[in-house]
Amino acid sequence: MVNKLWDHIQFVRDQSPLVHNITNFVVMNNTANALLAVGASPIMAHAHPEVKDMVSICQAVVINIGTLDEYFVKSMKMAAGQANALGKPWVLDPVGAGATPFRDEVLSELLALHPTVIRGNASEIMALAKANQTVTKGVDSTAESNEAIDAARFLQETYGAVVCISGATDIIVGSGQTIFLKNGHPLMTKVTGLGCSATAVIGAFIAVIPDKTEAVAAAMALFSLAGELASQTAAGPGSLQVQLLDQLHSLSEAGFKQQLTISLHG
Amino acid sequence: MVNKLWDHIQFVRDQSPLVHNITNFVVMNNTANALLAVGASPIMAHAHPEVKDMVSICQAVVINIGTLDEYFVKSMKMAAGQANALGKPWVLDPVGAGATPFRDEVLSELLALHPTVIRGNASEIMALAKANQTVTKGVDSTAESNEAIDAARFLQETYGAVVCISGATDIIVGSGQTIFLKNGHPLMTKVTGLGCSATAVIGAFIAVIPDKTEAVAAAMALFSLAGELASQTAAGPGSLQVQLLDQLHSLSEAGFKQQLTISLHG
Amino acid sequence: MVNKLWDHIQFVRDQSPLVHNITNFVVMNNTANALLAVGASPIMAHAHPEVKDMVSICQAVVINIGTLDEYFVKSMKMAAGQANALGKPWVLDPVGAGATPFRDEVLSELLALHPTVIRGNASEIMALAKANQTVTKGVDSTAESNEAIDAARFLQETYGAVVCISGATDIIVGSGQTIFLKNGHPLMTKVTGLGCSATAVIGAFIAVIPDKTEAVAAAMALFSLAGELASQTAAGPGSLQVQLLDQLHSLSEAGFKQQLTISLHG
């Protein structure tokens, strides 16, 4: 599996997929830089008169609701609908799921457009599952991490998406299998938008890799390992953001294979 | 006082307040990173259907008019009104006060919602006072720094806000007292949005510290000293932004107490 | 010519022009930082009630359509119109020209407002020329670089703008002369918005330098050389963005004159 994930990373570097992002204002810059660093080409565009045209020329779409408003919500729905119409993959980042009723309504509408992948932290994945269950069961375990996995499994089975719970351990829930990645570093939580950057990188990987579960695993393996290596040398969160981009760009096959910590279930 | 300010810095790190920002596009990323670096948790949200809900779950609000437009102005007024209704503190950054009539009108409306704190540079504080005086006197001294202090005093007395004038010397005008901080470095003026970042950090401090004058002093002491230390090692303004975030995150008690330059009046 | 370009760089540092930017969300932060680093003062403002007032107090305008939408398009047209009315120079960055019909329509409207300078990559300049030719000839050479120069020449002659094609070689097409700059580094293509930053820096130079072709050449010479020097020491694209700002701020006369690679035609 480690060999396969590395091949995917190299494939993205070689293919340089064009990825269309409708994302939040806070992370547009570092998200675009993360995409460039892994070898992809980012486009950021949200104008209603061109959203569908942009989806048509890209290979994947990233939708992140962080600083959503009515205009951007319409852009997101247009882009997701067009991605579906053209059979292109798209990833949803449900930033702040559960924080306000408005977010939950928008997320329900986006879920109905069947994202290829959903990536959030445990709290967001649980909120997303809870808000979209018609029967109030299935997300009822007591331990928080198990609860998040149950929520991810519910979303995976109901909507057909690969679901990624990012955190100290990144958990990727695909159809019939679950992948655990134990790289990363606590300092990464002190830099804004690293989760959003990981989502964008997932967009680059699902753009060109047919097996979407492996695509998400490869993206998260690269991202969390780059973050871990950057954290080991960074003097603080400012340096970490900079060195993370350097590592995303230059991480070598040897470094990747020696230091990746992965386990598979199912 | 120095001991007390350090205790406040440590308290923010321990409490990790949730701070809601309606701020400008230029600084959203570094402002969020500054909040994370001092130990707070940032939220950026401006959609009318959720602004009030967001204020309700946060402990303070930051309003910065840098790239204002009609939609954001309404968001700001909704947030400030809701903060008042819930008794939550909010800080106003009057970016570009005096530059256009539109800015001055918006600022008058926001002032009428009684910000807990106002932070700007001398020119902004003077413009804000001038535009909101019904009698054309009181801000008429000849020396610019005195004029700014008079303007700040006018705003403090009229609107009840703690007023911070940032510059080579940061001046905090509270009820009955004025605090002078002499840290910082000229290179800080070559990085965009450091004033905006300081305002956001003030938001984190007023969220959890009852004495708002002390809260502002602690925030500005941390910020200006971190900037000074970062400037001493930075190769230029690019490095300064990075190292400032590192310093905000890691500044130690010993470093703070040895190097802070503060004086009090009144 | 090298001496003259250095004098222009020093003149911008001395004059500190105020530059009004209506630009895209991805690059607002690093664009503002680039302007500060070369000695200019950036303003970012797009609200319809104040756009004209902002143009009035600035010395040049930068219009970049990267994340355009209907509101921003109106802001851009107001700003360009006001710049013309007041005889102030403005620069157009046609990001993504040719990618969607919407972009091409907006660009035609902006071209009709006669930008002082246009800066884009070869693909954008060719798309811009192609979309705005009434007779379908003139841009028909086979070699891509020649085709871009022909397109730039067409735009220069038709609209009177100085046209800059940025790339491995930066080509500046003015009235009756063409300037080639061979500095820069391939790693620069892995950082988002460096083209946009170059455009903003051009804004600072045309603000105060009467000969617009020389102004563009000086801006691009500074930018590409700073990027080349930064690339030589950067560990990757994250570090490059940081060190580029440091170099823009501190590049010395000796370094500039020794390392600039320039040739002139016509």
mmCIF file of N, CA, C and O in Angstrom, chain B residues 84-149:
data_model
loop_
_atom_site.group_PDB
_atom_site.id
_atom_site.type_symbol
_atom_site.label_atom_id
_atom_site.label_comp_id
_atom_site.label_asym_id
_atom_site.label_seq_id
_atom_site.Cartn_x
_atom_site.Cartn_y
_atom_site.Cartn_z
ATOM 1 N N ASN B 84 -23.681 43.557 21.492
ATOM 2 C CA ASN B 84 -24.256 44.413 22.537
ATOM 3 C C ASN B 84 -25.421 43.728 23.236
ATOM 4 O O ASN B 84 -25.536 43.755 24.462
ATOM 5 N N ALA B 85 -26.291 43.121 22.438
ATOM 6 C CA ALA B 85 -27.479 42.479 23.017
ATOM 7 C C ALA B 85 -27.095 41.378 23.996
ATOM 8 O O ALA B 85 -27.791 41.141 24.987
ATOM 9 N N LEU B 86 -25.977 40.715 23.721
ATOM 10 C CA LEU B 86 -25.550 39.591 24.562
ATOM 11 C C LEU B 86 -24.490 39.997 25.576
ATOM 12 O O LEU B 86 -23.974 39.151 26.309
ATOM 13 N N GLY B 87 -24.144 41.291 25.598
ATOM 14 C CA GLY B 87 -23.143 41.754 26.565
ATOM 15 C C GLY B 87 -21.742 41.243 26.277
ATOM 16 O O GLY B 87 -20.938 41.071 27.184
ATOM 17 N N LYS B 88 -21.432 41.003 24.988
ATOM 18 C CA LYS B 88 -20.099 40.526 24.632
ATOM 19 C C LYS B 88 -19.254 41.679 24.110
ATOM 20 O O LYS B 88 -19.763 42.559 23.417
ATOM 21 N N PRO B 89 -17.968 41.688 24.454
ATOM 22 C CA PRO B 89 -17.112 42.792 24.012
ATOM 23 C C PRO B 89 -16.802 42.720 22.523
ATOM 24 O O PRO B 89 -16.745 41.635 21.935
ATOM 25 N N TRP B 90 -16.592 43.877 21.909
ATOM 26 C CA TRP B 90 -16.151 43.895 20.504
ATOM 27 C C TRP B 90 -15.179 45.038 20.275
ATOM 28 O O TRP B 90 -15.228 46.069 20.940
ATOM 29 N N VAL B 91 -14.285 44.826 19.313
ATOM 30 C CA VAL B 91 -13.250 45.803 19.010
ATOM 31 C C VAL B 91 -13.416 46.270 17.559
ATOM 32 O O VAL B 91 -13.712 45.473 16.676
ATOM 33 N N LEU B 92 -13.237 47.566 17.361
ATOM 34 C CA LEU B 92 -13.377 48.188 16.042
ATOM 35 C C LEU B 92 -12.015 48.625 15.519
ATOM 36 O O LEU B 92 -11.278 49.327 16.218
ATOM 37 N N ASP B 93 -11.709 48.215 14.283
ATOM 38 C CA ASP B 93 -10.503 48.703 13.613
ATOM 39 C C ASP B 93 -10.943 49.614 12.468
ATOM 40 O O ASP B 93 -11.397 49.134 11.425
ATOM 41 N N PRO B 94 -10.805 50.924 12.629
ATOM 42 C CA PRO B 94 -11.310 51.885 11.631
ATOM 43 C C PRO B 94 -10.325 52.112 10.499
ATOM 44 O O PRO B 94 -9.897 53.243 10.244
ATOM 45 N N VAL B 95 -10.005 51.047 9.764
ATOM 46 C CA VAL B 95 -8.994 51.132 8.693
ATOM 47 C C VAL B 95 -9.374 52.225 7.691
ATOM 48 O O VAL B 95 -10.493 52.254 7.179
ATOM 49 N N GLY B 96 -8.451 53.107 7.418
ATOM 50 C CA GLY B 96 -8.672 54.125 6.395
ATOM 51 C C GLY B 96 -9.663 55.208 6.793
ATOM 52 O O GLY B 96 -10.212 55.896 5.914
ATOM 53 N N ALA B 97 -9.903 55.376 8.092
ATOM 54 C CA ALA B 97 -10.806 56.452 8.524
ATOM 55 C C ALA B 97 -10.351 57.771 7.917
ATOM 56 O O ALA B 97 -9.166 58.083 7.903
ATOM 57 N N GLY B 98 -11.307 58.518 7.384
ATOM 58 C CA GLY B 98 -10.976 59.809 6.790
ATOM 59 C C GLY B 98 -10.633 59.738 5.311
ATOM 60 O O GLY B 98 -10.572 60.766 4.640
ATOM 61 N N ALA B 99 -10.427 58.532 4.782
ATOM 62 C CA ALA B 99 -10.008 58.425 3.382
ATOM 63 C C ALA B 99 -11.150 58.721 2.419
ATOM 64 O O ALA B 99 -10.937 59.323 1.365
ATOM 65 N N THR B 100 -12.369 58.279 2.769
ATOM 66 C CA THR B 100 -13.531 58.531 1.902
ATOM 67 C C THR B 100 -14.751 58.829 2.778
ATOM 68 O O THR B 100 -14.839 58.352 3.911
ATOM 69 N N PRO B 101 -15.708 59.587 2.238
ATOM 70 C CA PRO B 101 -16.946 59.845 2.992
ATOM 71 C C PRO B 101 -17.675 58.544 3.365
ATOM 72 O O PRO B 101 -18.244 58.448 4.462
ATOM 73 N N PHE B 102 -17.646 57.545 2.496
ATOM 74 C CA PHE B 102 -18.324 56.279 2.775
ATOM 75 C C PHE B 102 -17.776 55.645 4.047
ATOM 76 O O PHE B 102 -18.531 55.205 4.926
ATOM 77 N N ARG B 103 -16.448 55.593 4.168
ATOM 78 C CA ARG B 103 -15.844 55.042 5.374
ATOM 79 C C ARG B 103 -16.290 55.806 6.617
ATOM 80 O O ARG B 103 -16.593 55.221 7.660
ATOM 81 N N ASP B 104 -16.310 57.115 6.501
ATOM 82 C CA ASP B 104 -16.657 57.912 7.675
ATOM 83 C C ASP B 104 -18.111 57.708 8.087
ATOM 84 O O ASP B 104 -18.424 57.663 9.285
ATOM 85 N N GLU B 105 -18.990 57.560 7.097
ATOM 86 C CA GLU B 105 -20.401 57.286 7.436
ATOM 87 C C GLU B 105 -20.553 55.942 8.141
ATOM 88 O O GLU B 105 -21.248 55.831 9.151
ATOM 89 N N VAL B 106 -19.898 54.941 7.584
ATOM 90 C CA VAL B 106 -19.968 53.602 8.188
ATOM 91 C C VAL B 106 -19.398 53.631 9.605
ATOM 92 O O VAL B 106 -19.965 53.045 10.539
ATOM 93 N N LEU B 107 -18.294 54.331 9.766
ATOM 94 C CA LEU B 107 -17.678 54.389 11.092
ATOM 95 C C LEU B 107 -18.579 55.088 12.099
ATOM 96 O O LEU B 107 -18.628 54.690 13.270
ATOM 97 N N SER B 108 -19.288 56.117 11.651
ATOM 98 C CA SER B 108 -20.217 56.786 12.572
ATOM 99 C C SER B 108 -21.301 55.816 13.041
ATOM 100 O O SER B 108 -21.674 55.797 14.215
ATOM 101 N N GLU B 109 -21.790 55.002 12.108
ATOM 102 C CA GLU B 109 -22.818 54.027 12.472
ATOM 103 C C GLU B 109 -22.271 52.979 13.439
ATOM 104 O O GLU B 109 -22.957 52.545 14.366
ATOM 105 N N LEU B 110 -21.040 52.573 13.210
ATOM 106 C CA LEU B 110 -20.448 51.565 14.095
ATOM 107 C C LEU B 110 -20.125 52.153 15.466
ATOM 108 O O LEU B 110 -20.318 51.498 16.497
ATOM 109 N N LEU B 111 -19.645 53.390 15.474
ATOM 110 C CA LEU B 111 -19.374 54.052 16.764
ATOM 111 C C LEU B 111 -20.645 54.130 17.610
ATOM 112 O O LEU B 111 -20.599 53.996 18.839
ATOM 113 N N ALA B 112 -21.755 54.372 16.937
ATOM 114 C CA ALA B 112 -23.027 54.486 17.657
ATOM 115 C C ALA B 112 -23.420 53.168 18.328
ATOM 116 O O ALA B 112 -24.288 53.142 19.199
ATOM 117 N N LEU B 113 -22.772 52.073 17.900
ATOM 118 C CA LEU B 113 -23.015 50.766 18.532
ATOM 119 C C LEU B 113 -22.008 50.480 19.641
ATOM 120 O O LEU B 113 -21.893 49.374 20.130
ATOM 121 N N HIS B 114 -21.253 51.500 20.027
ATOM 122 C CA HIS B 114 -20.392 51.476 21.208
ATOM 123 C C HIS B 114 -19.412 50.319 21.278
ATOM 124 O O HIS B 114 -19.561 49.385 22.082
ATOM 125 N N PRO B 115 -18.370 50.384 20.448
ATOM 126 C CA PRO B 115 -17.320 49.371 20.571
ATOM 127 C C PRO B 115 -16.681 49.394 21.955
ATOM 128 O O PRO B 115 -16.579 50.456 22.580
ATOM 129 N N THR B 116 -16.272 48.236 22.405
ATOM 130 C CA THR B 116 -15.571 48.123 23.685
ATOM 131 C C THR B 116 -14.174 48.724 23.570
ATOM 132 O O THR B 116 -13.669 49.345 24.513
ATOM 133 N N VAL B 117 -13.568 48.502 22.408
ATOM 134 C CA VAL B 117 -12.211 48.988 22.141
ATOM 135 C C VAL B 117 -12.164 49.507 20.702
ATOM 136 O O VAL B 117 -12.845 48.974 19.816
ATOM 137 N N ILE B 118 -11.362 50.559 20.495
ATOM 138 C CA ILE B 118 -11.045 51.044 19.151
ATOM 139 C C ILE B 118 -9.528 51.034 19.016
ATOM 140 O O ILE B 118 -8.839 51.541 19.897
ATOM 141 N N ARG B 119 -9.008 50.416 17.929
ATOM 142 C CA ARG B 119 -7.550 50.480 17.684
ATOM 143 C C ARG B 119 -7.264 50.981 16.298
ATOM 144 O O ARG B 119 -7.802 50.451 15.320
ATOM 145 N N GLY B 120 -6.461 52.016 16.178
ATOM 146 C CA GLY B 120 -6.068 52.524 14.874
ATOM 147 C C GLY B 120 -4.731 53.227 14.991
ATOM 148 O O GLY B 120 -4.169 53.347 16.076
ATOM 149 N N ASN B 121 -4.207 53.684 13.848
ATOM 150 C CA ASN B 121 -3.002 54.506 13.921
ATOM 151 C C ASN B 121 -3.415 55.949 14.226
ATOM 152 O O ASN B 121 -4.609 56.269 14.288
ATOM 153 N N ALA B 122 -2.436 56.818 14.429
ATOM 154 C CA ALA B 122 -2.736 58.189 14.866
ATOM 155 C C ALA B 122 -3.655 58.888 13.874
ATOM 156 O O ALA B 122 -4.616 59.569 14.264
ATOM 157 N N SER B 123 -3.375 58.699 12.590
ATOM 158 C CA SER B 123 -4.184 59.362 11.566
ATOM 159 C C SER B 123 -5.630 58.888 11.606
ATOM 160 O O SER B 123 -6.571 59.686 11.470
ATOM 161 N N GLU B 124 -5.828 57.605 11.786
ATOM 162 C CA GLU B 124 -7.191 57.057 11.827
ATOM 163 C C GLU B 124 -7.947 57.520 13.071
ATOM 164 O O GLU B 124 -9.128 57.866 13.004
ATOM 165 N N ILE B 125 -7.259 57.521 14.190
ATOM 166 C CA ILE B 125 -7.926 57.934 15.436
ATOM 167 C C ILE B 125 -8.307 59.417 15.365
ATOM 168 O O ILE B 125 -9.406 59.825 15.777
ATOM 169 N N MET B 126 -7.424 60.214 14.781
ATOM 170 C CA MET B 126 -7.737 61.642 14.644
ATOM 171 C C MET B 126 -8.900 61.856 13.676
ATOM 172 O O MET B 126 -9.792 62.661 13.939
ATOM 173 N N ALA B 127 -8.884 61.131 12.570
ATOM 174 C CA ALA B 127 -9.976 61.274 11.588
ATOM 175 C C ALA B 127 -11.307 60.836 12.207
ATOM 176 O O ALA B 127 -12.353 61.455 11.969
ATOM 177 N N LEU B 128 -11.260 59.793 12.985
ATOM 178 C CA LEU B 128 -12.477 59.267 13.612
ATOM 179 C C LEU B 128 -13.052 60.283 14.602
ATOM 180 O O LEU B 128 -14.273 60.505 14.651
ATOM 181 N N ALA B 129 -12.178 60.889 15.369
ATOM 182 C CA ALA B 129 -12.640 61.887 16.335
ATOM 183 C C ALA B 129 -13.205 63.105 15.609
ATOM 184 O O ALA B 129 -14.284 63.609 15.945
ATOM 185 N N LYS B 130 -12.488 63.547 14.599
ATOM 186 C CA LYS B 130 -12.886 64.756 13.877
ATOM 187 C C LYS B 130 -14.258 64.574 13.216
ATOM 188 O O LYS B 130 -15.108 65.471 13.247
ATOM 189 N N ALA B 131 -14.477 63.399 12.629
ATOM 190 C CA ALA B 131 -15.719 63.158 11.901
ATOM 191 C C ALA B 131 -16.913 62.979 12.838
ATOM 192 O O ALA B 131 -18.058 63.031 12.391
ATOM 193 N N ASN B 132 -16.638 62.776 14.109
ATOM 194 C CA ASN B 132 -17.734 62.478 15.026
ATOM 195 C C ASN B 132 -17.852 63.472 16.173
ATOM 196 O O ASN B 132 -18.425 63.177 17.213
ATOM 197 N N GLN B 133 -17.285 64.652 15.956
ATOM 198 C CA GLN B 133 -17.450 65.719 16.937
ATOM 199 C C GLN B 133 -18.606 66.603 16.522
ATOM 200 O O GLN B 133 -18.676 67.051 15.377
ATOM 201 N N THR B 134 -19.501 66.874 17.433
ATOM 202 C CA THR B 134 -20.581 67.797 17.103
ATOM 203 C C THR B 134 -20.093 69.233 17.269
ATOM 204 O O THR B 134 -20.499 70.117 16.538
ATOM 205 N N VAL B 135 -19.189 69.435 18.221
ATOM 206 C CA VAL B 135 -18.563 70.746 18.368
ATOM 207 C C VAL B 135 -17.145 70.646 17.816
ATOM 208 O O VAL B 135 -16.437 69.700 18.115
ATOM 209 N N THR B 136 -16.782 71.620 16.981
ATOM 210 C CA THR B 136 -15.464 71.534 16.358
ATOM 211 C C THR B 136 -14.362 72.083 17.254
ATOM 212 O O THR B 136 -13.734 73.088 16.964
ATOM 213 N N LYS B 137 -14.148 71.425 18.341
ATOM 214 C CA LYS B 137 -12.976 71.743 19.163
ATOM 215 C C LYS B 137 -12.589 70.511 19.957
ATOM 216 O O LYS B 137 -13.271 69.490 19.889
ATOM 217 N N GLY B 138 -11.523 70.591 20.682
ATOM 218 C CA GLY B 138 -11.109 69.472 21.506
ATOM 219 C C GLY B 138 -9.998 68.664 20.857
ATOM 220 O O GLY B 138 -9.201 68.065 21.540
ATOM 221 N N VAL B 139 -9.971 68.674 19.534
ATOM 222 C CA VAL B 139 -8.876 67.983 18.842
ATOM 223 C C VAL B 139 -8.121 69.050 18.069
ATOM 224 O O VAL B 139 -8.220 69.159 16.862
ATOM 225 N N ASP B 140 -7.361 69.847 18.800
ATOM 226 C CA ASP B 140 -6.780 71.008 18.152
ATOM 227 C C ASP B 140 -5.351 71.309 18.581
ATOM 228 O O ASP B 140 -4.855 72.396 18.347
ATOM 229 N N SER B 141 -4.704 70.352 19.225
ATOM 230 C CA SER B 141 -3.324 70.640 19.611
ATOM 231 C C SER B 141 -2.439 70.614 18.375
ATOM 232 O O SER B 141 -2.821 70.124 17.320
ATOM 233 N N THR B 142 -1.250 71.147 18.493
ATOM 234 C CA THR B 142 -0.399 71.279 17.314
ATOM 235 C C THR B 142 0.490 70.059 17.087
ATOM 236 O O THR B 142 0.667 69.636 15.958
ATOM 237 N N ALA B 143 1.057 69.521 18.140
ATOM 238 C CA ALA B 143 1.918 68.347 17.962
ATOM 239 C C ALA B 143 1.055 67.142 17.598
ATOM 240 O O ALA B 143 0.022 66.905 18.215
ATOM 241 N N GLU B 144 1.493 66.388 16.594
ATOM 242 C CA GLU B 144 0.644 65.322 16.105
ATOM 243 C C GLU B 144 0.346 64.269 17.167
ATOM 244 O O GLU B 144 -0.778 63.802 17.298
ATOM 245 N N SER B 145 1.353 63.879 17.935
ATOM 246 C CA SER B 145 1.108 62.822 18.907
ATOM 247 C C SER B 145 0.148 63.312 19.989
ATOM 248 O O SER B 145 -0.736 62.588 20.412
ATOM 249 N N ASN B 146 0.307 64.552 20.411
ATOM 250 C CA ASN B 146 -0.640 65.082 21.384
ATOM 251 C C ASN B 146 -2.039 65.155 20.801
ATOM 252 O O ASN B 146 -3.016 64.850 21.472
ATOM 253 N N GLU B 147 -2.090 65.541 19.535
ATOM 254 C CA GLU B 147 -3.382 65.636 18.884
ATOM 255 C C GLU B 147 -4.068 64.281 18.854
ATOM 256 O O GLU B 147 -5.271 64.160 19.099
ATOM 257 N N ALA B 148 -3.287 63.236 18.579
ATOM 258 C CA ALA B 148 -3.865 61.899 18.546
ATOM 259 C C ALA B 148 -4.344 61.493 19.939
ATOM 260 O O ALA B 148 -5.405 60.874 20.083
ATOM 261 N N ILE B 149 -3.578 61.833 20.961
ATOM 262 C CA ILE B 149 -4.004 61.479 22.323
ATOM 263 C C ILE B 149 -5.269 62.244 22.685
ATOM 264 O O ILE B 149 -6.197 61.684 23.289
#
